Tab-separated table of C-alpha atoms in Angstrom:
chain	number	residue	atom	x	y	z
A	1	MET	CA	-22.305	24.876	-13.711
A	2	SER	CA	-20.011	27.752	-14.556
A	3	LYS	CA	-21.501	30.461	-16.721
A	4	GLY	CA	-18.259	32.421	-16.839
A	5	ARG	CA	-19.976	35.777	-17.005
A	6	THR	CA	-21.696	38.267	-14.771
A	7	GLU	CA	-25.368	39.127	-14.827
A	8	ALA	CA	-27.305	42.370	-14.416
A	9	GLY	CA	-26.239	44.263	-11.317
A	10	GLN	CA	-23.152	42.163	-10.761
A	11	PHE	CA	-19.540	43.227	-10.843
A	12	ALA	CA	-17.591	40.032	-10.330
A	13	VAL	CA	-18.423	36.402	-9.718
A	14	MET	CA	-16.351	33.543	-8.328
A	15	GLU	CA	-17.756	30.065	-8.950
A	16	PHE	CA	-16.342	26.826	-7.629
A	17	GLU	CA	-17.023	23.103	-7.808
A	18	HIS	CA	-15.399	20.364	-5.726
A	19	LYS	CA	-15.641	16.815	-7.095
A	20	LYS	CA	-14.431	13.362	-6.201
A	21	ALA	CA	-12.403	11.467	-8.774
A	22	ASP	CA	-15.561	9.564	-9.800
A	23	GLY	CA	-17.319	12.809	-10.650
A	24	THR	CA	-19.460	13.071	-7.520
A	25	ILE	CA	-20.007	16.713	-6.653
A	26	LEU	CA	-19.158	17.362	-3.011
A	27	SER	CA	-19.805	21.081	-2.957
A	28	ARG	CA	-20.263	23.945	-5.311
A	29	GLY	CA	-21.275	27.534	-5.131
A	30	LYS	CA	-20.580	31.058	-6.164
A	31	ARG	CA	-19.964	34.429	-4.664
A	32	ILE	CA	-21.190	37.561	-6.282
A	33	ILE	CA	-19.942	41.088	-5.841
A	34	ASP	CA	-22.812	43.322	-6.839
A	35	LEU	CA	-22.871	46.963	-7.766
A	36	LEU	CA	-24.298	48.347	-4.545
A	37	GLY	CA	-21.009	49.900	-3.603
A	38	ARG	CA	-19.476	46.462	-3.980
A	39	ARG	CA	-20.414	45.880	-0.374
A	40	ARG	CA	-23.001	43.165	-0.511
A	41	ILE	CA	-22.036	39.603	-1.274
A	42	ILE	CA	-24.509	36.996	-2.404
A	43	GLU	CA	-23.396	33.415	-2.025
A	44	LYS	CA	-25.348	30.481	-3.387
A	45	GLY	CA	-24.289	26.896	-3.345
A	46	VAL	CA	-24.649	23.325	-2.311
A	47	PHE	CA	-22.926	21.985	0.783
A	48	GLN	CA	-23.310	18.417	1.993
A	49	ASN	CA	-26.082	17.943	-0.568
A	50	LYS	CA	-28.134	20.841	0.813
A	51	PRO	CA	-28.631	24.100	-1.060
A	52	TYR	CA	-27.902	27.297	0.775
A	53	GLU	CA	-27.929	30.996	0.152
A	54	ARG	CA	-26.247	33.701	2.141
A	55	ILE	CA	-26.024	37.451	1.889
A	56	LEU	CA	-22.936	38.906	3.511
A	57	THR	CA	-21.322	42.279	3.939
A	58	GLN	CA	-17.804	42.902	2.672
A	59	LYS	CA	-16.661	42.285	6.245
A	60	GLY	CA	-18.108	38.818	6.119
A	61	GLU	CA	-21.070	39.491	8.398
A	62	VAL	CA	-23.951	37.209	7.516
A	63	LEU	CA	-27.082	39.257	6.946
A	64	TYR	CA	-29.279	36.475	5.687
A	65	GLU	CA	-28.925	32.744	5.424
A	66	SER	CA	-31.164	29.993	4.214
A	67	THR	CA	-30.255	26.331	4.168
A	68	GLY	CA	-32.006	23.059	3.502
A	69	ASN	CA	-35.690	23.711	4.052
A	70	ILE	CA	-35.270	27.473	3.959
A	71	LEU	CA	-34.679	28.142	7.625
A	72	VAL	CA	-34.718	31.883	7.927
A	73	ASP	CA	-33.665	33.802	10.967
A	74	ALA	CA	-36.325	36.500	11.192
A	75	PHE	CA	-33.999	38.986	12.811
A	76	LYS	CA	-31.408	38.585	10.094
A	77	LYS	CA	-34.105	38.952	7.484
A	78	LEU	CA	-35.089	42.270	9.013
A	79	GLN	CA	-31.451	43.304	8.877
A	80	VAL	CA	-31.439	42.568	5.158
A	81	ILE	CA	-34.467	44.778	4.597
A	82	PHE	CA	-32.784	47.582	6.530
A	83	PHE	CA	-29.535	47.053	4.655
A	84	GLU	CA	-31.243	47.141	1.279
A	85	ARG	CA	-32.898	50.457	2.075
A	86	ARG	CA	-29.792	52.270	3.294
B	1	MET	CA	-16.453	35.144	3.750
B	2	ALA	CA	-16.744	37.357	0.839
B	3	ALA	CA	-14.865	38.197	-2.313
B	4	VAL	CA	-13.140	41.331	-3.441
B	5	VAL	CA	-11.417	42.958	-6.343
B	6	THR	CA	-8.345	44.444	-4.698
B	7	LYS	CA	-7.024	47.963	-4.984
B	8	TYR	CA	-3.893	46.458	-6.529
B	9	GLY	CA	-6.097	45.085	-9.266
B	10	PHE	CA	-7.428	48.535	-10.034
B	11	VAL	CA	-3.926	50.040	-9.978
B	12	GLU	CA	-2.584	47.469	-12.403
B	13	THR	CA	-5.613	47.989	-14.620
B	14	ALA	CA	-4.805	51.701	-14.838
B	15	LYS	CA	-1.216	50.819	-15.752
B	16	LEU	CA	-2.406	48.446	-18.446
B	17	MET	CA	-4.620	51.192	-19.849
B	18	THR	CA	-1.613	53.480	-20.151
B	19	ALA	CA	1.242	50.994	-20.599
B	20	VAL	CA	3.015	52.762	-17.749
B	21	ASP	CA	5.453	50.889	-15.450
B	22	SER	CA	5.513	47.684	-17.495
B	23	PRO	CA	2.112	46.358	-16.455
B	24	VAL	CA	1.428	42.629	-16.558
B	25	ALA	CA	-1.956	41.107	-17.284
B	26	TRP	CA	-3.400	38.419	-15.017
B	27	ALA	CA	-3.019	34.789	-15.984
B	28	THR	CA	-2.219	32.761	-12.874
B	29	MET	CA	-4.454	31.401	-10.141
B	30	ALA	CA	-3.603	30.274	-6.628
B	31	LEU	CA	-5.197	28.447	-3.710
B	32	GLY	CA	-4.430	28.729	-0.008
B	33	THR	CA	-5.087	27.102	3.323
B	34	GLY	CA	-5.353	30.294	5.345
B	35	SER	CA	-7.973	32.966	5.475
B	36	GLN	CA	-8.079	36.652	6.268
B	37	THR	CA	-10.526	39.473	6.443
B	38	GLU	CA	-11.376	40.423	2.923
B	39	ASN	CA	-10.998	44.004	1.917
B	40	THR	CA	-9.469	45.819	-1.015
B	41	ASP	CA	-6.100	46.038	0.798
B	42	VAL	CA	-5.499	42.295	0.519
B	43	ALA	CA	-2.280	41.863	-1.461
B	44	THR	CA	-1.490	38.168	-1.106
B	45	LEU	CA	-3.145	34.953	-0.059
B	46	SER	CA	-2.891	34.339	3.662
B	47	THR	CA	-1.230	30.932	3.313
B	48	GLU	CA	-0.679	30.085	-0.328
B	49	ILE	CA	-0.191	26.419	-1.174
B	50	THR	CA	3.297	26.073	-2.617
B	51	GLU	CA	4.182	22.448	-1.916
B	52	ALA	CA	3.948	19.758	-4.593
B	53	SER	CA	0.338	18.722	-4.168
B	54	GLY	CA	-1.326	19.538	-7.449
B	55	LEU	CA	-2.854	22.547	-5.716
B	56	SER	CA	-0.136	25.167	-6.099
B	57	ARG	CA	-0.182	28.283	-8.273
B	58	VAL	CA	-0.740	27.624	-11.949
B	59	SER	CA	-1.126	29.346	-15.265
B	60	ALA	CA	-4.889	29.362	-15.580
B	61	ALA	CA	-6.187	26.899	-18.148
B	62	THR	CA	-8.687	29.492	-19.328
B	63	VAL	CA	-7.860	33.166	-19.679
B	64	THR	CA	-10.292	34.809	-22.007
B	65	THR	CA	-13.075	37.315	-22.342
B	66	ALA	CA	-16.733	36.549	-22.003
B	67	SER	CA	-19.834	38.531	-22.785
B	68	SER	CA	-22.023	39.880	-20.002
B	69	ALA	CA	-23.724	43.138	-21.015
B	70	THR	CA	-21.541	43.799	-24.030
B	71	ALA	CA	-19.480	41.423	-26.138
B	72	ALA	CA	-16.138	40.664	-24.503
B	73	ASP	CA	-16.680	43.030	-21.558
B	74	THR	CA	-15.783	40.411	-18.943
B	75	ALA	CA	-12.452	38.890	-18.012
B	76	LYS	CA	-12.738	35.186	-17.326
B	77	TYR	CA	-10.183	33.033	-15.496
B	78	ALA	CA	-10.746	29.358	-14.845
B	79	HIS	CA	-8.733	26.368	-13.743
B	80	THR	CA	-9.302	22.900	-12.371
B	81	TRP	CA	-6.816	21.595	-9.830
B	82	THR	CA	-6.436	17.900	-9.017
B	83	SER	CA	-5.018	17.024	-5.630
B	84	THR	CA	-2.132	14.581	-5.613
B	85	LYS	CA	-1.391	14.819	-1.921
B	86	GLY	CA	-1.880	11.754	0.241
B	87	SER	CA	-3.483	13.661	3.095
B	88	THR	CA	-6.388	16.086	3.150
B	89	VAL	CA	-5.675	19.691	2.253
B	90	ASN	CA	-8.311	22.142	3.484
B	91	VAL	CA	-8.545	24.855	0.848
B	92	LYS	CA	-9.910	28.102	2.254
B	93	GLU	CA	-8.952	30.863	-0.174
B	94	CYS	CA	-8.223	31.605	-3.818
B	95	GLY	CA	-6.952	34.465	-5.929
B	96	VAL	CA	-6.046	35.612	-9.434
B	97	LEU	CA	-2.508	36.960	-9.909
B	98	ASN	CA	-0.194	38.162	-12.650
B	99	ALA	CA	3.041	36.256	-11.934
B	100	SER	CA	4.229	32.741	-11.225
B	101	ALA	CA	5.344	33.966	-7.782
B	102	ALA	CA	4.358	37.092	-5.852
B	103	GLY	CA	2.767	39.539	-8.318
B	104	ASP	CA	-0.329	41.718	-8.101
B	105	MET	CA	-3.558	40.117	-7.008
B	106	LEU	CA	-6.600	41.118	-9.027
B	107	CYS	CA	-9.248	39.446	-6.912
B	108	TYR	CA	-9.512	37.310	-3.799
B	109	ALA	CA	-12.105	35.173	-2.074
B	110	THR	CA	-12.347	32.797	0.835
B	111	PHE	CA	-14.555	29.731	0.946
B	112	THR	CA	-17.125	29.908	3.714
B	113	ASN	CA	-16.807	26.166	4.182
B	114	ALA	CA	-13.235	24.912	3.818
B	115	ILE	CA	-12.911	22.532	0.891
B	116	PRO	CA	-11.293	19.268	2.039
B	117	MET	CA	-9.249	18.164	-0.964
B	118	GLU	CA	-8.255	14.532	-0.887
B	119	SER	CA	-6.031	12.801	-3.413
B	120	GLY	CA	-7.845	12.630	-6.754
B	121	ASP	CA	-10.379	15.341	-5.855
B	122	THR	CA	-10.767	18.194	-8.309
B	123	LEU	CA	-11.562	21.818	-7.595
B	124	GLN	CA	-12.705	24.039	-10.413
B	125	VAL	CA	-12.632	27.785	-9.827
B	126	THR	CA	-13.967	30.306	-12.319
B	127	TRP	CA	-13.661	34.062	-11.874
B	128	SER	CA	-15.600	36.521	-13.993
B	129	VAL	CA	-14.815	40.219	-13.628
B	130	GLN	CA	-16.828	42.632	-15.718
B	131	VAL	CA	-15.502	46.028	-16.755
B	132	LYS	CA	-18.330	48.484	-16.428
B	133	ALA	CA	-19.395	51.731	-14.854
B	134	GLY	CA	-19.939	51.431	-11.108
């Protein structure tokens, strides 16, 4: 899964993959430090066989989260829009 | 719950650019069982794994450059650890350093969900840090 490089707008990326000895993937994901002041973190991954995506601040505050069937907290989504426009 | 390139990483980069104060490039990677608020002041892992478990600090298997926007503009560090410990080790943090002990930490991240490493489990971590104008 590892690309080993950054993409447009990204500054640094940490990717991880946790496997059992038989090769079964238990979890994997990546964290991205983007170029917006290096303050917004995008995390995508799989946990317990469900995909998830989170956007966090550098302080670790979750601004947006989607898991499984894309459950979105409307309030957090509004926060993301506000955050993007600051 | 984030990831940072530390201020110590930037300082050491400046030293490497000038060869001042005997700078050392980054080539080791470490895991830990603690966690801490991530900011650019983070100098060490909160609770680095040092016991014989297959999960302690290592010379990274891959230390190379990769191409993002320009050829070889990205530093890439990667390693796969295999747990040999009989009991579960909950890995919560990782970092890239420039010494086999102590040293300057280039970058640091915690895992939002602790990774329960059981004997025989593997954990691959790949860091990519691009040098570019911010």
